[in-house]
Amino acid sequence: MRKPIIAGNWKMFKTRDEALFFILKVFPLVPEIDKVDTVICAQAPLLHCLVKRQGDNLRIGAQNLYSEDEGAFTGEVSGKLLNSYKVEYVIIGHSERRTYFHETDAIVNAKLKAALRNNLKPIVCVGEHLEEREQGLTNQVLSRQIEGCFKDIEASSVLGVTIAYEPIWAIGTGKTATKETAEEACAYIRSLIKDAYGERVSEKVRIQYGGSVKPQNIKELMSMPNIDGALIGGASLDADAFVMMANAAIND
Ligand code: 13P
């Protein structure tokens, strides 16, 4: 049985006061950590104040890191620094970073190595564009992304990685994938992990769905056998909705 993981991706939203209001309201209400891993991924300057107030059941994550641990890379944030602030998770390869900041699978792979080297728990995002789905290329895209992102990553490390299947056409559009569509892609991703690392690893690795997840649809998505959690954008900004979704993820 894989423990569910519910992660909020705040993207470039919330000021310090808004983040504090959220965390103080939410941390006493999220499920126990032995039932669900509940994570908030915020903009870098918010991380310190969130970590200080996260409570026992809520974990904090970054939305990005750089592939090197230090150096002359103005404006970047290292995994080494994130780890020193006790940030636990980091999102890597979100489609917004792939689109607006030209991150390739090779860059995602280098960032994944940096995260693992610095004992961060990576959430690696994959997913296809609408045109790719319409052309029947979804599996091809997922296969290319998984192969590129996980190049030279050992099986023991893969166990600690969460994969987020985020079809780009479902992000911020209100157009959620049906539970069958999401399940099919997550099952395919698990089969790719099985081919590369064997059944034991593939049965343990957690795969989230992301794309217009909200309190109204999380339960049915989570009811699917290969969906172990959600990566939530817009709906994670609201404290009540986030608490509702984290609690909805508890295995019945
Ligand atoms: P929405 O939940 O707003 O569609 O965003 C999904 C997402 O990109 C999470 O990383």
XYZ file of C-alpha atoms and ligand atoms in Angstrom:
262
model
C 0.000 0.000 0.000
C 1.469 3.345 -1.050
C 0.927 6.313 1.287
C -1.017 9.082 -0.485
C 0.770 12.369 -1.136
C -1.140 15.613 -1.527
C 0.966 18.576 -2.580
C -0.106 22.154 -3.117
C 1.844 24.053 -5.765
C 1.273 27.706 -4.943
C 3.154 28.814 -8.068
C 3.876 32.580 -7.914
C 1.054 33.373 -5.505
C 0.880 34.593 -1.895
C 2.723 37.256 0.023
C 4.336 36.566 3.397
C 1.210 37.594 5.324
C -1.051 35.489 3.150
C 1.257 32.504 3.521
C 1.380 32.917 7.300
C -2.394 33.163 7.523
C -2.696 29.969 5.492
C -0.139 27.919 7.391
C -1.418 28.869 10.834
C -4.940 27.928 9.819
C -4.035 24.729 8.004
C -1.311 22.985 10.005
C -3.545 21.867 12.910
C -6.128 20.471 10.460
C -4.173 18.292 8.035
C -4.232 14.495 8.446
C -1.575 12.657 10.417
C 1.626 12.121 8.496
C 1.422 8.354 8.827
C -1.808 8.464 6.808
C -1.074 11.104 4.161
C 1.989 13.143 3.199
C 0.750 16.714 2.957
C 3.063 19.237 1.304
C 2.984 22.930 0.377
C 5.397 24.105 -2.332
C 5.939 27.849 -2.208
C 8.103 30.599 -3.672
C 11.642 30.461 -2.271
C 11.535 33.496 0.061
C 8.472 32.063 1.839
C 10.082 28.728 2.633
C 11.841 29.700 5.857
C 8.767 31.159 7.533
C 6.651 28.188 6.410
C 9.147 25.583 7.647
C 9.188 27.272 11.057
C 5.413 26.902 11.353
C 4.646 23.701 9.482
C 3.699 21.551 12.492
C 4.172 17.783 12.597
C 1.913 16.767 9.722
C 2.661 19.330 7.049
C 5.858 19.406 4.978
C 7.251 22.255 2.898
C 8.664 22.111 -0.613
C 10.333 24.394 -3.145
C 9.142 24.767 -6.725
C 12.547 24.621 -8.350
C 16.267 24.301 -7.664
C 19.462 24.656 -9.676
C 21.514 21.707 -10.832
C 24.730 22.877 -9.130
C 25.210 23.062 -5.373
C 26.982 26.427 -5.426
C 28.729 28.819 -7.776
C 28.352 31.963 -9.846
C 24.733 31.401 -10.932
C 23.038 34.680 -10.092
C 19.403 34.330 -9.142
C 19.356 30.553 -8.761
C 18.606 28.552 -5.617
C 20.653 25.493 -4.664
C 19.525 22.208 -3.219
C 22.211 22.633 -0.609
C 20.565 25.838 0.626
C 17.070 24.322 0.566
C 18.285 21.400 2.627
C 19.948 23.716 5.160
C 16.557 25.376 5.713
C 14.980 21.944 6.274
C 12.863 22.228 3.158
C 11.878 18.643 2.441
C 10.413 18.469 -1.084
C 11.137 20.103 -4.416
C 9.098 20.171 -7.620
C 11.234 19.566 -10.707
C 10.323 19.953 -14.371
C 6.900 21.537 -13.977
C 5.418 22.209 -17.411
C 5.469 25.955 -16.694
C 9.224 25.737 -16.216
C 9.565 23.618 -19.326
C 7.525 26.151 -21.341
C 8.614 29.540 -19.983
C 12.158 28.702 -18.873
C 13.001 26.162 -21.571
C 13.755 23.275 -19.246
C 14.500 20.106 -21.167
C 14.468 16.529 -19.907
C 18.271 16.760 -19.643
C 17.966 19.804 -17.362
C 15.289 18.060 -15.309
C 17.629 15.070 -15.012
C 20.491 17.275 -13.748
C 18.145 18.961 -11.263
C 16.842 15.590 -10.091
C 20.411 14.506 -9.369
C 21.011 17.741 -7.445
C 17.857 17.192 -5.374
C 18.792 13.604 -4.522
C 22.383 14.607 -3.715
C 21.016 17.094 -1.214
C 18.514 14.715 0.397
C 15.474 16.503 -0.951
C 12.366 14.555 -1.975
C 11.753 15.332 -5.637
C 8.368 15.613 -7.321
C 9.159 15.141 -11.014
C 6.507 16.426 -13.423
C 5.692 14.909 -16.796
C 2.735 15.333 -19.125
C 1.669 15.933 -22.685
C 0.317 18.913 -24.622
C -3.227 18.818 -26.000
C -1.998 18.439 -29.588
C 0.178 15.500 -28.570
C -2.811 13.778 -26.956
C -4.973 14.476 -29.982
C -2.331 12.951 -32.236
C -2.174 9.812 -30.091
C 1.346 10.631 -28.892
C 0.721 10.648 -25.132
C 2.582 7.413 -24.349
C 5.459 8.370 -26.611
C 5.831 11.718 -24.818
C 5.628 10.132 -21.362
C 8.130 7.477 -22.325
C 10.595 10.065 -23.651
C 10.191 12.240 -20.554
C 10.613 9.390 -18.061
C 13.654 8.063 -19.891
C 15.279 11.502 -20.087
C 14.422 12.639 -16.583
C 15.589 9.404 -14.919
C 18.785 8.880 -16.933
C 21.503 7.385 -14.682
C 19.305 7.511 -11.585
C 19.641 4.374 -9.471
C 16.727 2.233 -8.334
C 17.323 3.019 -4.657
C 16.922 6.738 -5.430
C 13.815 6.282 -7.576
C 11.980 4.916 -4.543
C 12.172 8.359 -2.958
C 10.897 10.218 -6.024
C 7.264 11.137 -6.589
C 6.190 11.413 -10.222
C 3.435 13.894 -11.054
C 1.462 13.219 -14.212
C 0.225 16.655 -15.244
C -1.350 16.799 -18.699
C -0.719 20.360 -19.828
C -4.250 20.724 -21.218
C -5.650 20.181 -17.733
C -3.491 22.719 -15.890
C -5.338 25.847 -14.826
C -8.033 25.205 -17.404
C -10.740 23.746 -15.159
C -10.669 20.792 -17.567
C -9.729 17.864 -15.314
C -8.726 14.578 -16.921
C -11.357 11.923 -16.309
C -10.353 9.406 -13.718
C -9.983 6.812 -16.480
C -7.696 9.026 -18.585
C -5.581 9.951 -15.566
C -5.407 6.325 -14.439
C -4.375 5.119 -17.882
C -1.458 7.553 -18.020
C -0.377 6.884 -14.420
C -0.510 3.118 -15.045
C 1.594 3.611 -18.163
C 4.154 5.630 -16.203
C 4.293 2.846 -13.615
C 4.892 0.317 -16.409
C 7.805 2.437 -17.667
C 9.308 2.431 -14.169
C 8.797 -1.324 -14.038
C 10.610 -1.807 -17.353
C 13.511 0.328 -16.166
C 13.766 -0.665 -12.496
C 11.697 -3.806 -11.931
C 8.440 -4.570 -10.218
C 9.521 -3.915 -6.625
C 10.440 -0.305 -7.390
C 7.451 0.288 -9.636
C 5.055 -0.920 -6.949
C 6.556 1.460 -4.406
C 7.008 4.640 -6.416
C 4.236 7.184 -5.919
C 2.489 8.771 -8.881
C 0.304 11.844 -8.528
C -2.185 13.335 -10.916
C -2.238 17.120 -11.380
C -4.485 19.403 -13.438
C -7.591 21.184 -12.132
C -7.856 19.003 -9.030
C -10.376 20.402 -6.547
C -12.387 19.189 -3.539
C -15.199 18.049 -5.849
C -13.091 15.663 -7.938
C -10.207 14.524 -5.736
C -11.964 11.530 -4.231
C -12.795 9.912 -7.557
C -9.291 10.504 -8.931
C -7.774 9.019 -5.779
C -10.013 5.969 -6.071
C -7.969 4.762 -9.048
C -5.335 2.109 -8.312
C -2.350 3.876 -9.888
C -3.107 7.390 -8.614
C -1.409 7.917 -5.264
C -2.020 11.591 -4.779
C -2.479 14.979 -6.352
C -0.371 17.992 -7.249
C -2.757 20.896 -6.886
C -2.376 24.436 -8.166
C -5.279 26.880 -7.904
C -7.362 24.985 -5.360
C -4.396 24.666 -2.984
C -4.382 28.421 -2.388
C -7.560 28.231 -0.347
C -6.966 26.903 3.176
C -10.359 25.210 3.571
C -10.152 23.551 0.147
C -6.626 22.339 0.822
C -7.573 20.794 4.175
C -10.577 19.144 2.550
C -8.418 17.634 -0.223
C -5.723 16.416 2.173
C -8.373 14.655 4.269
C -10.099 13.238 1.198
C -6.866 11.437 0.357
C -6.920 9.193 3.435
C -7.185 5.576 2.297
C -10.576 4.220 3.267
P -4.180 23.629 -11.354
O -4.565 22.715 -10.191
O -4.390 25.067 -11.046
O -4.779 23.168 -12.627
O -2.592 23.467 -11.520
C -2.036 22.224 -11.598
C -0.573 22.345 -11.457
O 0.094 22.854 -12.344
C 0.047 21.856 -10.228
O 1.429 21.800 -10.347
